[in-house]
mmCIF file of C-alpha atoms and ligand atoms in Angstrom:
data_model
loop_
_atom_site.group_PDB
_atom_site.id
_atom_site.type_symbol
_atom_site.label_atom_id
_atom_site.label_comp_id
_atom_site.label_asym_id
_atom_site.label_seq_id
_atom_site.Cartn_x
_atom_site.Cartn_y
_atom_site.Cartn_z
ATOM 1 C CA MET A 264 -6.637 13.660 -26.923
ATOM 2 C CA LYS A 265 -7.353 14.762 -23.760
ATOM 3 C CA LYS A 266 -6.781 17.710 -22.521
ATOM 4 C CA GLN A 267 -6.459 18.603 -18.275
ATOM 5 C CA ILE A 268 -5.326 21.437 -16.614
ATOM 6 C CA LEU A 269 -3.633 20.858 -13.271
ATOM 7 C CA THR A 270 -3.532 24.139 -11.173
ATOM 8 C CA ALA A 271 -0.288 23.792 -9.238
ATOM 9 C CA PRO A 272 0.566 25.810 -6.330
ATOM 10 C CA GLY A 273 0.898 29.913 -6.754
ATOM 11 C CA GLY A 274 -1.816 29.733 -9.016
ATOM 12 C CA GLU A 275 0.610 28.503 -12.103
ATOM 13 C CA SER A 276 -1.490 25.588 -14.285
ATOM 14 C CA TYR A 277 0.016 23.025 -16.707
ATOM 15 C CA PRO A 278 -1.757 21.127 -19.400
ATOM 16 C CA ILE A 279 -1.570 17.225 -18.885
ATOM 17 C CA LEU A 280 -2.384 15.936 -23.250
ATOM 18 C CA THR A 281 -3.276 12.483 -22.821
ATOM 19 C CA GLY A 282 -3.657 10.328 -26.382
ATOM 20 C CA SER A 283 -2.663 8.557 -29.858
ATOM 21 C CA GLY A 284 -0.007 9.944 -32.190
ATOM 22 C CA LEU A 285 1.685 12.668 -29.510
ATOM 23 C CA ILE A 286 5.100 11.604 -29.154
ATOM 24 C CA ASN A 287 5.303 12.858 -33.184
ATOM 25 C CA THR A 288 3.085 15.573 -32.463
ATOM 26 C CA CYS A 289 5.146 17.101 -29.203
ATOM 27 C CA GLY A 290 7.331 19.331 -30.625
ATOM 28 C CA GLN A 291 3.916 21.727 -31.909
ATOM 29 C CA GLU A 292 2.055 20.936 -28.655
ATOM 30 C CA ILE A 293 4.930 22.418 -26.203
ATOM 31 C CA SER A 294 6.037 25.522 -28.509
ATOM 32 C CA SER A 295 2.762 25.812 -27.439
ATOM 33 C CA ILE A 296 3.716 26.613 -24.461
ATOM 34 C CA VAL A 297 7.805 27.425 -24.979
ATOM 35 C CA LYS A 298 9.640 29.276 -26.866
ATOM 36 C CA PRO A 299 12.126 27.493 -29.199
ATOM 37 C CA CYS A 300 14.783 27.053 -26.821
ATOM 38 C CA ARG A 301 17.601 24.186 -26.066
ATOM 39 C CA VAL A 302 16.560 21.159 -24.497
ATOM 40 C CA MET A 303 17.618 18.081 -23.402
ATOM 41 C CA ILE A 304 15.853 15.118 -23.939
ATOM 42 C CA ILE A 305 16.775 12.273 -20.863
ATOM 43 C CA SER A 306 15.836 8.463 -21.257
ATOM 44 C CA ASP A 307 17.124 5.601 -20.325
ATOM 45 C CA THR A 308 18.660 2.766 -21.910
ATOM 46 C CA ASN A 309 14.709 0.368 -22.897
ATOM 47 C CA VAL A 310 12.880 3.755 -23.987
ATOM 48 C CA ALA A 311 15.233 5.728 -26.365
ATOM 49 C CA PRO A 312 15.811 2.884 -28.830
ATOM 50 C CA LEU A 313 11.822 2.744 -29.455
ATOM 51 C CA TYR A 314 11.409 6.600 -28.994
ATOM 52 C CA LEU A 315 13.592 9.039 -28.387
ATOM 53 C CA GLU A 316 14.791 9.873 -32.542
ATOM 54 C CA ILE A 317 11.148 10.486 -33.103
ATOM 55 C CA VAL A 318 10.825 12.923 -30.166
ATOM 56 C CA ARG A 319 13.822 14.088 -31.360
ATOM 57 C CA LYS A 320 12.728 15.172 -34.659
ATOM 58 C CA SER A 321 9.415 16.500 -33.744
ATOM 59 C CA LEU A 322 11.117 18.670 -31.104
ATOM 60 C CA ALA A 323 13.579 19.946 -33.570
ATOM 61 C CA ASP A 324 11.288 20.421 -36.638
ATOM 62 C CA ALA A 325 9.297 22.994 -34.732
ATOM 63 C CA GLY A 326 12.320 25.035 -33.551
ATOM 64 C CA PHE A 327 14.146 23.505 -30.590
ATOM 65 C CA SER A 328 18.048 23.294 -30.707
ATOM 66 C CA VAL A 329 18.230 18.979 -29.217
ATOM 67 C CA ASN A 330 19.893 17.542 -26.719
ATOM 68 C CA THR A 331 20.011 14.105 -25.700
ATOM 69 C CA HIS A 332 21.337 12.361 -22.262
ATOM 70 C CA VAL A 333 20.424 8.010 -22.060
ATOM 71 C CA VAL A 334 20.558 6.885 -18.467
ATOM 72 C CA SER A 335 20.709 2.551 -17.476
ATOM 73 C CA ALA A 336 17.053 1.624 -17.629
ATOM 74 C CA GLY A 337 16.095 0.920 -14.043
ATOM 75 C CA GLU A 338 15.910 2.089 -10.544
ATOM 76 C CA GLY A 339 19.909 2.428 -10.396
ATOM 77 C CA SER A 340 19.737 4.873 -12.329
ATOM 78 C CA LYS A 341 17.941 7.244 -9.080
ATOM 79 C CA SER A 342 21.245 7.710 -7.496
ATOM 80 C CA VAL A 343 23.454 10.451 -6.521
ATOM 81 C CA ALA A 344 25.579 10.010 -9.051
ATOM 82 C CA VAL A 345 23.681 9.539 -12.230
ATOM 83 C CA PHE A 346 22.177 13.364 -11.101
ATOM 84 C CA GLY A 347 25.005 14.998 -10.561
ATOM 85 C CA ALA A 348 26.207 13.511 -13.906
ATOM 86 C CA LEU A 349 22.940 14.508 -15.913
ATOM 87 C CA LEU A 350 23.905 18.342 -14.266
ATOM 88 C CA GLU A 351 27.148 18.338 -15.898
ATOM 89 C CA SER A 352 25.408 17.368 -18.977
ATOM 90 C CA PHE A 353 22.961 20.458 -18.464
ATOM 91 C CA ALA A 354 25.813 22.097 -17.967
ATOM 92 C CA GLU A 355 28.026 20.776 -21.177
ATOM 93 C CA ALA A 356 25.308 22.077 -23.585
ATOM 94 C CA LYS A 357 25.843 25.254 -22.034
ATOM 95 C CA MET A 358 21.588 25.159 -20.812
ATOM 96 C CA THR A 359 20.569 28.266 -19.242
ATOM 97 C CA ARG A 360 17.950 29.563 -17.075
ATOM 98 C CA THR A 361 15.134 29.848 -20.393
ATOM 99 C CA ASP A 362 16.126 25.919 -21.291
ATOM 100 C CA LEU A 363 14.493 22.962 -20.901
ATOM 101 C CA ALA A 364 14.863 19.355 -19.940
ATOM 102 C CA VAL A 365 12.188 16.977 -21.300
ATOM 103 C CA ALA A 366 12.076 13.760 -19.428
ATOM 104 C CA LEU A 367 11.185 10.948 -21.836
ATOM 105 C CA GLY A 368 10.217 6.885 -19.555
ATOM 106 C CA GLY A 369 8.732 5.902 -16.534
ATOM 107 C CA GLY A 370 9.063 7.051 -13.660
ATOM 108 C CA VAL A 371 12.496 6.335 -12.798
ATOM 109 C CA ILE A 372 13.186 9.290 -15.789
ATOM 110 C CA GLY A 373 10.669 11.428 -14.642
ATOM 111 C CA ASP A 374 12.263 11.357 -10.765
ATOM 112 C CA LEU A 375 15.419 11.846 -12.088
ATOM 113 C CA THR A 376 15.137 14.646 -14.486
ATOM 114 C CA GLY A 377 12.217 16.430 -12.415
ATOM 115 C CA PHE A 378 15.145 16.728 -9.322
ATOM 116 C CA ALA A 379 17.890 17.520 -11.434
ATOM 117 C CA ALA A 380 16.289 20.109 -13.023
ATOM 118 C CA GLY A 381 14.623 21.505 -10.336
ATOM 119 C CA CYS A 382 18.460 21.569 -8.843
ATOM 120 C CA TYR A 383 20.145 23.196 -12.163
ATOM 121 C CA LEU A 384 20.698 26.915 -11.564
ATOM 122 C CA ARG A 385 17.956 26.853 -8.895
ATOM 123 C CA GLY A 386 15.521 25.521 -11.315
ATOM 124 C CA ILE A 387 14.989 25.276 -14.782
ATOM 125 C CA ARG A 388 11.434 24.080 -16.810
ATOM 126 C CA PHE A 389 10.607 20.445 -17.595
ATOM 127 C CA VAL A 390 7.878 18.589 -19.030
ATOM 128 C CA GLN A 391 7.236 15.314 -18.486
ATOM 129 C CA MET A 392 6.524 12.843 -21.303
ATOM 130 C CA PRO A 393 5.402 9.342 -19.543
ATOM 131 C CA THR A 394 5.838 6.130 -21.162
ATOM 132 C CA THR A 395 4.856 3.613 -17.915
ATOM 133 C CA LEU A 396 1.709 3.570 -17.294
ATOM 134 C CA LEU A 397 2.675 4.000 -13.953
ATOM 135 C CA SER A 398 4.158 6.642 -14.600
ATOM 136 C CA ALA A 399 1.465 8.190 -16.851
ATOM 137 C CA VAL A 400 -1.242 7.371 -13.404
ATOM 138 C CA ASP A 401 0.728 8.658 -11.130
ATOM 139 C CA ALA A 402 4.161 9.805 -10.964
ATOM 140 C CA SER A 403 4.504 12.258 -13.973
ATOM 141 C CA VAL A 404 1.676 13.981 -12.220
ATOM 142 C CA GLY A 405 2.320 16.578 -9.130
ATOM 143 C CA GLY A 406 5.418 17.552 -9.026
ATOM 144 C CA LYS A 407 7.322 15.007 -6.424
ATOM 145 C CA THR A 408 10.637 14.844 -7.852
ATOM 146 C CA ALA A 409 13.979 12.907 -6.037
ATOM 147 C CA VAL A 410 17.151 10.154 -6.117
ATOM 148 C CA ASN A 411 17.575 7.747 -3.693
ATOM 149 C CA LEU A 412 20.253 7.874 -1.133
ATOM 150 C CA GLN A 413 22.276 4.318 0.320
ATOM 151 C CA HIS A 414 19.430 4.930 3.111
ATOM 152 C CA GLY A 415 16.219 4.266 1.418
ATOM 153 C CA LYS A 416 14.375 5.152 -0.800
ATOM 154 C CA ASN A 417 13.038 8.398 -2.539
ATOM 155 C CA LEU A 418 15.740 10.647 0.207
ATOM 156 C CA ALA A 419 16.773 13.457 -1.616
ATOM 157 C CA GLY A 420 14.412 15.364 -3.794
ATOM 158 C CA LEU A 421 12.216 18.467 -3.968
ATOM 159 C CA PHE A 422 9.151 18.929 -4.972
ATOM 160 C CA HIS A 423 9.115 20.996 -8.782
ATOM 161 C CA GLN A 424 6.030 20.933 -10.486
ATOM 162 C CA PRO A 425 6.675 20.356 -14.276
ATOM 163 C CA ILE A 426 5.222 22.852 -16.814
ATOM 164 C CA GLY A 427 2.972 20.200 -18.855
ATOM 165 C CA VAL A 428 2.321 16.575 -19.340
ATOM 166 C CA TYR A 429 2.379 14.738 -22.674
ATOM 167 C CA CYS A 430 1.350 10.648 -22.454
ATOM 168 C CA ASP A 431 1.613 8.987 -25.439
ATOM 169 C CA VAL A 432 -0.601 6.156 -24.910
ATOM 170 C CA ASP A 433 0.998 4.576 -28.240
ATOM 171 C CA THR A 434 4.112 3.922 -26.453
ATOM 172 C CA LEU A 435 2.656 1.853 -24.004
ATOM 173 C CA GLN A 436 2.113 -0.892 -26.453
ATOM 174 C CA THR A 437 5.498 -1.816 -25.884
ATOM 175 C CA LEU A 438 5.317 -2.426 -21.822
ATOM 176 C CA THR A 439 5.160 -6.280 -20.662
ATOM 177 C CA PRO A 440 2.039 -7.332 -18.837
ATOM 178 C CA HIS A 441 3.667 -7.540 -15.265
ATOM 179 C CA GLU A 442 4.503 -3.703 -15.826
ATOM 180 C CA MET A 443 0.613 -3.339 -17.551
ATOM 181 C CA ALA A 444 -0.384 -4.927 -14.412
ATOM 182 C CA ASP A 445 2.079 -2.181 -11.541
ATOM 183 C CA GLY A 446 0.383 0.552 -13.931
ATOM 184 C CA ALA A 447 -2.820 -0.851 -12.896
ATOM 185 C CA ALA A 448 -2.753 -1.055 -9.039
ATOM 186 C CA GLU A 449 -2.134 2.558 -8.656
ATOM 187 C CA ALA A 450 -5.151 2.854 -10.878
ATOM 188 C CA ILE A 451 -7.257 0.311 -8.796
ATOM 189 C CA LYS A 452 -6.260 2.603 -5.539
ATOM 190 C CA THR A 453 -7.525 6.242 -7.194
ATOM 191 C CA GLY A 454 -10.765 4.058 -8.221
ATOM 192 C CA ILE A 455 -10.949 3.042 -4.799
ATOM 193 C CA LEU A 456 -10.172 6.352 -3.422
ATOM 194 C CA GLY A 457 -12.543 8.852 -5.055
ATOM 195 C CA ASN A 458 -13.084 7.740 -9.015
ATOM 196 C CA PRO A 459 -15.383 4.613 -9.126
ATOM 197 C CA ASP A 460 -15.364 4.935 -12.620
ATOM 198 C CA LEU A 461 -11.998 4.208 -13.046
ATOM 199 C CA PHE A 462 -12.895 1.386 -10.543
ATOM 200 C CA SER A 463 -15.302 -0.223 -12.641
ATOM 201 C CA ILE A 464 -12.735 -0.194 -15.887
ATOM 202 C CA TYR A 465 -11.203 -2.305 -14.175
ATOM 203 C CA GLU A 466 -13.857 -4.778 -12.765
ATOM 204 C CA ASN A 467 -15.443 -5.631 -15.405
ATOM 205 C CA GLY A 468 -14.661 -3.781 -18.634
ATOM 206 C CA ASN A 469 -11.353 -3.591 -20.480
ATOM 207 C CA PRO A 470 -8.679 -1.770 -19.171
ATOM 208 C CA LEU A 471 -5.975 -2.283 -21.824
ATOM 209 C CA SER A 472 -8.523 -0.391 -24.900
ATOM 210 C CA GLU A 473 -9.443 2.028 -22.843
ATOM 211 C CA LEU A 474 -6.076 4.043 -21.231
ATOM 212 C CA GLU A 475 -7.004 7.082 -22.769
ATOM 213 C CA ASP A 476 -9.933 6.799 -20.322
ATOM 214 C CA VAL A 477 -8.160 4.855 -16.984
ATOM 215 C CA ILE A 478 -4.997 8.007 -17.643
ATOM 216 C CA SER A 479 -7.428 10.650 -17.543
ATOM 217 C CA HIS A 480 -9.461 9.222 -14.832
ATOM 218 C CA ALA A 481 -6.369 8.937 -12.548
ATOM 219 C CA VAL A 482 -4.930 12.592 -13.511
ATOM 220 C CA ALA A 483 -8.057 14.027 -12.543
ATOM 221 C CA TYR A 484 -8.489 12.487 -9.181
ATOM 222 C CA LYS A 485 -4.689 13.109 -9.229
ATOM 223 C CA SER A 486 -4.878 16.838 -9.820
ATOM 224 C CA MET A 487 -7.514 17.954 -7.688
ATOM 225 C CA ILE A 488 -6.010 16.446 -5.025
ATOM 226 C CA VAL A 489 -2.346 17.739 -5.868
ATOM 227 C CA THR A 490 -4.149 21.381 -6.419
ATOM 228 C CA GLU A 491 -5.780 21.107 -2.984
ATOM 229 C CA ASP A 492 -2.573 20.210 -0.978
ATOM 230 C CA PRO A 493 0.799 20.158 -3.328
ATOM 231 C CA GLU A 494 2.976 19.449 -0.422
ATOM 232 C CA GLU A 495 0.949 16.499 1.612
ATOM 233 C CA HIS A 496 0.362 18.327 4.568
ATOM 234 C CA GLY A 497 -3.410 16.829 4.434
ATOM 235 C CA VAL A 498 -5.426 15.067 1.447
ATOM 236 C CA ARG A 499 -2.227 14.168 -0.679
ATOM 237 C CA LYS A 500 -1.530 11.477 2.328
ATOM 238 C CA LEU A 501 -5.111 9.606 1.017
ATOM 239 C CA LEU A 502 -2.643 8.454 -2.142
ATOM 240 C CA ASN A 503 -1.087 6.468 0.307
ATOM 241 C CA LEU A 504 -3.903 4.033 0.415
ATOM 242 C CA GLY A 505 -2.338 0.609 0.804
ATOM 243 C CA HIS A 506 1.508 2.139 0.780
ATOM 244 C CA THR A 507 2.480 1.639 4.274
ATOM 245 C CA PRO A 508 1.944 -2.551 3.831
ATOM 246 C CA ALA A 509 3.787 -2.188 0.120
ATOM 247 C CA HIS A 510 6.585 -0.386 1.489
ATOM 248 C CA ALA A 511 7.381 -2.418 3.504
ATOM 249 C CA ILE A 512 6.338 -5.982 1.021
ATOM 250 C CA GLU A 513 8.737 -4.596 -1.021
ATOM 251 C CA ARG A 514 11.684 -4.117 1.561
ATOM 252 C CA MET A 515 10.837 -7.797 2.739
ATOM 253 C CA SER A 516 11.460 -9.055 -0.413
ATOM 254 C CA ASN A 517 14.815 -7.372 -1.078
ATOM 255 C CA PHE A 518 13.024 -5.054 -4.188
ATOM 256 C CA VAL A 519 11.897 -8.365 -6.062
ATOM 257 C CA ILE A 520 8.435 -7.620 -5.755
ATOM 258 C CA SER A 521 7.892 -4.587 -7.524
ATOM 259 C CA HIS A 522 5.873 -1.559 -6.704
ATOM 260 C CA GLY A 523 2.782 -1.819 -7.892
ATOM 261 C CA HIS A 524 2.250 -5.518 -7.093
ATOM 262 C CA ALA A 525 3.513 -4.727 -3.266
ATOM 263 C CA VAL A 526 0.636 -2.233 -3.914
ATOM 264 C CA ALA A 527 -2.124 -4.605 -5.098
ATOM 265 C CA ILE A 528 -1.289 -6.594 -1.469
ATOM 266 C CA GLY A 529 -0.967 -3.771 0.535
ATOM 267 C CA LEU A 530 -5.030 -2.083 -0.889
ATOM 268 C CA ALA A 531 -6.080 -5.889 -0.546
ATOM 269 C CA MET A 532 -4.490 -5.682 3.063
ATOM 270 C CA MET A 533 -6.138 -2.158 3.464
ATOM 271 C CA THR A 534 -9.320 -3.720 2.672
ATOM 272 C CA ARG A 535 -10.229 -7.011 4.391
ATOM 273 C CA ALA A 536 -8.922 -4.608 7.713
ATOM 274 C CA ALA A 537 -11.284 -2.530 6.888
ATOM 275 C CA VAL A 538 -14.026 -4.967 6.152
ATOM 276 C CA LYS A 539 -13.150 -6.572 9.942
ATOM 277 C CA ARG A 540 -13.137 -2.877 11.231
ATOM 278 C CA GLY A 541 -16.592 -2.574 10.517
ATOM 279 C CA TYR A 542 -15.608 -0.102 8.003
ATOM 280 C CA LEU A 543 -16.903 -1.382 4.946
ATOM 281 C CA GLU A 544 -19.522 -3.528 3.858
ATOM 282 C CA SER A 545 -18.439 -7.122 3.302
ATOM 283 C CA ASP A 546 -19.285 -7.351 -0.538
ATOM 284 C CA GLU A 547 -17.882 -3.919 -1.900
ATOM 285 C CA GLY A 548 -14.474 -5.557 0.031
ATOM 286 C CA THR A 549 -15.188 -8.692 -1.778
ATOM 287 C CA ARG A 550 -15.624 -6.849 -5.101
ATOM 288 C CA ILE A 551 -12.555 -5.030 -4.481
ATOM 289 C CA LEU A 552 -10.713 -7.874 -3.971
ATOM 290 C CA HIS A 553 -11.938 -9.781 -6.814
ATOM 291 C CA THR A 554 -10.696 -6.876 -8.997
ATOM 292 C CA ILE A 555 -7.225 -6.558 -7.923
ATOM 293 C CA ALA A 556 -6.761 -10.565 -8.742
ATOM 294 C CA ARG A 557 -8.631 -10.092 -12.299
ATOM 295 C CA ASN A 558 -6.131 -7.206 -13.142
ATOM 296 C CA ASN A 559 -3.006 -10.263 -13.043
ATOM 297 C CA LEU A 560 -1.828 -8.412 -9.365
ATOM 298 C CA PRO A 561 -2.111 -10.762 -6.208
ATOM 299 C CA VAL A 562 -3.933 -10.259 -2.710
ATOM 300 C CA VAL A 563 -2.000 -12.448 -0.922
ATOM 301 C CA CYS A 564 0.629 -11.453 1.200
ATOM 302 C CA PRO A 565 3.941 -13.373 1.919
ATOM 303 C CA TYR A 566 4.359 -11.772 5.257
ATOM 304 C CA GLN A 567 3.553 -11.797 9.196
ATOM 305 C CA ALA A 568 2.042 -8.701 10.214
ATOM 306 C CA LYS A 569 4.937 -8.755 12.766
ATOM 307 C CA GLU A 570 7.568 -8.579 11.020
ATOM 308 C CA MET A 571 6.091 -6.184 8.645
ATOM 309 C CA ALA A 572 5.096 -3.545 11.279
ATOM 310 C CA GLU A 573 8.933 -3.584 12.254
ATOM 311 C CA ILE A 574 9.945 -3.317 8.915
ATOM 312 C CA ALA A 575 6.958 -0.395 8.666
ATOM 313 C CA ALA A 576 8.151 1.760 11.649
ATOM 314 C CA ILE A 577 11.421 1.832 10.727
ATOM 315 C CA ASP A 578 10.588 3.385 7.483
ATOM 316 C CA LYS A 579 8.731 6.043 9.707
ATOM 317 C CA LYS A 580 12.757 6.404 11.418
ATOM 318 C CA ALA A 581 10.842 6.738 14.232
ATOM 319 C CA ALA A 582 10.165 10.834 13.694
ATOM 320 C CA ALA A 583 6.947 10.272 14.436
ATOM 321 C CA SER A 584 4.905 7.962 16.907
ATOM 322 C CA GLN A 585 2.127 7.839 15.170
ATOM 323 C CA ILE A 586 1.431 7.079 11.838
ATOM 324 C CA THR A 587 -1.813 8.274 9.289
ATOM 325 C CA VAL A 588 -3.627 4.925 7.223
ATOM 326 C CA ILE A 589 -5.683 4.778 5.115
ATOM 327 C CA LEU A 590 -9.211 2.713 4.857
ATOM 328 C CA PRO A 591 -11.796 2.156 2.372
ATOM 329 C CA GLU A 592 -15.078 3.097 3.442
ATOM 330 C CA LYS A 593 -16.853 2.453 -0.181
ATOM 331 C CA ILE A 594 -15.402 2.036 -3.526
ATOM 332 C CA GLY A 595 -14.497 6.140 -3.992
ATOM 333 C CA ARG A 596 -14.218 6.981 -0.557
ATOM 334 C CA CYS A 597 -11.923 6.482 1.720
ATOM 335 C CA ARG A 598 -11.167 7.828 4.765
ATOM 336 C CA MET A 599 -7.382 8.690 6.920
ATOM 337 C CA GLU A 600 -6.736 7.048 10.757
ATOM 338 C CA LYS A 601 -4.283 8.179 13.030
ATOM 339 C CA ILE A 602 -2.733 5.632 14.969
ATOM 340 C CA ALA A 603 -0.378 4.412 16.759
ATOM 341 C CA ILE A 604 3.019 2.674 15.424
ATOM 342 C CA SER A 605 2.604 0.633 17.801
ATOM 343 C CA GLU A 606 -1.463 0.082 16.962
ATOM 344 C CA LEU A 607 0.359 -0.899 13.286
ATOM 345 C CA GLU A 608 0.611 -5.141 13.798
ATOM 346 C CA ALA A 609 -2.738 -5.401 14.759
ATOM 347 C CA LEU A 610 -4.500 -2.880 11.748
ATOM 348 C CA PHE A 611 -1.560 -5.901 9.749
ATOM 349 C CA ALA A 612 -3.108 -8.466 11.292
ATOM 350 C CA ASP A 613 -6.516 -7.197 10.509
ATOM 351 C CA GLY A 614 -5.453 -7.424 6.820
ATOM 352 C CA LEU A 615 -4.407 -10.639 6.688
ATOM 353 C CA GLU A 616 -6.829 -11.824 8.183
ATOM 354 C CA GLY A 617 -9.246 -14.226 6.086
ATOM 355 C CA GLN A 618 -6.678 -14.774 2.852
ATOM 356 C CA ALA A 619 -6.695 -17.174 0.623
HETATM 357 P P1 NAD B 831 10.415 2.775 -14.724
HETATM 358 O O1 NAD B 831 10.756 4.287 -14.839
HETATM 359 O O2 NAD B 831 12.476 1.913 -14.271
HETATM 360 O O3 NAD B 831 10.184 1.746 -16.205
HETATM 361 C C1 NAD B 831 9.934 0.392 -15.808
HETATM 362 C C2 NAD B 831 10.557 -0.286 -16.622
HETATM 363 O O4 NAD B 831 9.842 -0.118 -18.359
HETATM 364 C C3 NAD B 831 11.898 0.355 -16.972
HETATM 365 O O5 NAD B 831 12.996 -1.049 -17.340
HETATM 366 C C4 NAD B 831 12.136 0.857 -18.085
HETATM 367 O O6 NAD B 831 13.164 0.937 -19.277
HETATM 368 C C5 NAD B 831 10.695 0.430 -19.302
HETATM 369 N N1 NAD B 831 10.173 1.488 -20.033
HETATM 370 C C6 NAD B 831 9.531 1.806 -19.819
HETATM 371 N N2 NAD B 831 8.519 2.509 -20.553
HETATM 372 C C7 NAD B 831 8.883 1.949 -21.674
HETATM 373 C C8 NAD B 831 8.399 1.618 -22.606
HETATM 374 N N3 NAD B 831 7.299 2.273 -23.389
HETATM 375 N N4 NAD B 831 8.284 0.395 -23.616
HETATM 376 C C9 NAD B 831 9.412 -0.631 -22.993
HETATM 377 N N5 NAD B 831 9.861 -0.340 -21.943
HETATM 378 C C10 NAD B 831 9.472 0.905 -21.313
HETATM 379 O O7 NAD B 831 9.673 2.392 -13.454
HETATM 380 P P2 NAD B 831 8.023 2.924 -13.397
HETATM 381 O O8 NAD B 831 7.464 1.987 -12.890
HETATM 382 O O9 NAD B 831 7.575 3.723 -14.846
HETATM 383 O O10 NAD B 831 8.687 4.119 -12.369
HETATM 384 C C11 NAD B 831 8.718 3.799 -10.804
HETATM 385 C C12 NAD B 831 9.368 4.949 -10.977
HETATM 386 O O11 NAD B 831 8.579 6.248 -10.029
HETATM 387 C C13 NAD B 831 9.888 4.782 -9.008
HETATM 388 O O12 NAD B 831 11.174 5.334 -8.778
HETATM 389 C C14 NAD B 831 8.487 5.386 -8.128
HETATM 390 O O13 NAD B 831 9.870 5.556 -7.156
HETATM 391 C C15 NAD B 831 9.323 6.917 -8.336
HETATM 392 N N6 NAD B 831 7.297 6.599 -8.707
HETATM 393 C C16 NAD B 831 7.268 8.312 -8.461
HETATM 394 C C17 NAD B 831 6.258 8.604 -8.284
HETATM 395 C C18 NAD B 831 5.854 10.412 -7.764
HETATM 396 O O14 NAD B 831 5.199 11.044 -7.616
HETATM 397 N N7 NAD B 831 6.900 10.796 -8.549
HETATM 398 C C19 NAD B 831 4.987 8.645 -7.678
HETATM 399 C C20 NAD B 831 4.912 6.838 -8.366
HETATM 400 C C21 NAD B 831 6.442 6.332 -9.007
HETATM 401 MG MG1 MG B 832 3.254 3.967 -5.680
#
């Protein structure tokens, strides 16, 4: 078991526990930071049949009074309608300001629960119990919460930090290889940004047997960045490495290409562009591309630079004429660069050059 502490804005801090068996002991762990109260566990139709009863029992045994709320699995549950129904469910259960929401699931459940917890009664506490690798290494840490609007992803939300994060690595065993690869893309991204040890697990280790290390390395890096810049005015933008092309790729594929797989292509593109522009040694670039491919992730982009740049510009809603792009300088260090939106096409073109 690994225990890390994230210091949230305002000096508050919260524990992030990663280890085997936590779904059985979460009641005890949570009762060490919150007095027994009413809790609402929020989960989805894939996760609930696997893990909800174990978590419910653990919390009940620790003295909590437990309600549950299960939503349909999938991104569709990050909607205003599902969010509204969850708020009504909190009210129906007579949850008060001192009660607790528990997000048991992937990033969809974490984002939905965090947003509802942040709004209900102007904010109640919540904990994250991530059950996907993507959520464990990324979504569950850092306090970004949101639902989607018709106009786009994550357009309604707020910053609301959890009071604890409990990741039972055993629950990740029931993910598909595709879902594991989605999480791997964000972990590799973190390695390139600032953690060569994490990168090397993906470059020549066996990440599936080192999940505790993978998650704690990723959490350590993200915690450091979030502590320094909780609301993304500066260094937190680094976490967007590969994401400008990725968002365009997801949209152009009508979301058939999943986020993690799109991020992998985005990482490959920013790597090639960084080599072409002389920021990154070509052998380090080759190592990054090999590492992405070694972990069952794509490095070839099926779209053209021009159409991607157009989509990316719409994505930014003309709010800004400039955009911050992130480029690797070596494995473990990246640079932020502000460029004009009009320069995106050339950047993407550099990122596509020489791909197989
Ligand atoms: P997800 O929550 O939809 O989970 C993926 C699939 O795996 C779902 O079908 C789910 O039911 C299933 N699942 C979850 N845990 C399982 C388990 N242990 N065993 C079997 N099946 C399981 O998606 P995700 O990839 O975890 O997260 C994606 C979401 O996270 C997106 O909405 C994205 O916007 C958001 N996100 C948020 C942040 C943030 O900082 N808040 C960061 C990254 C991503
Ligand atoms: Mg991402």
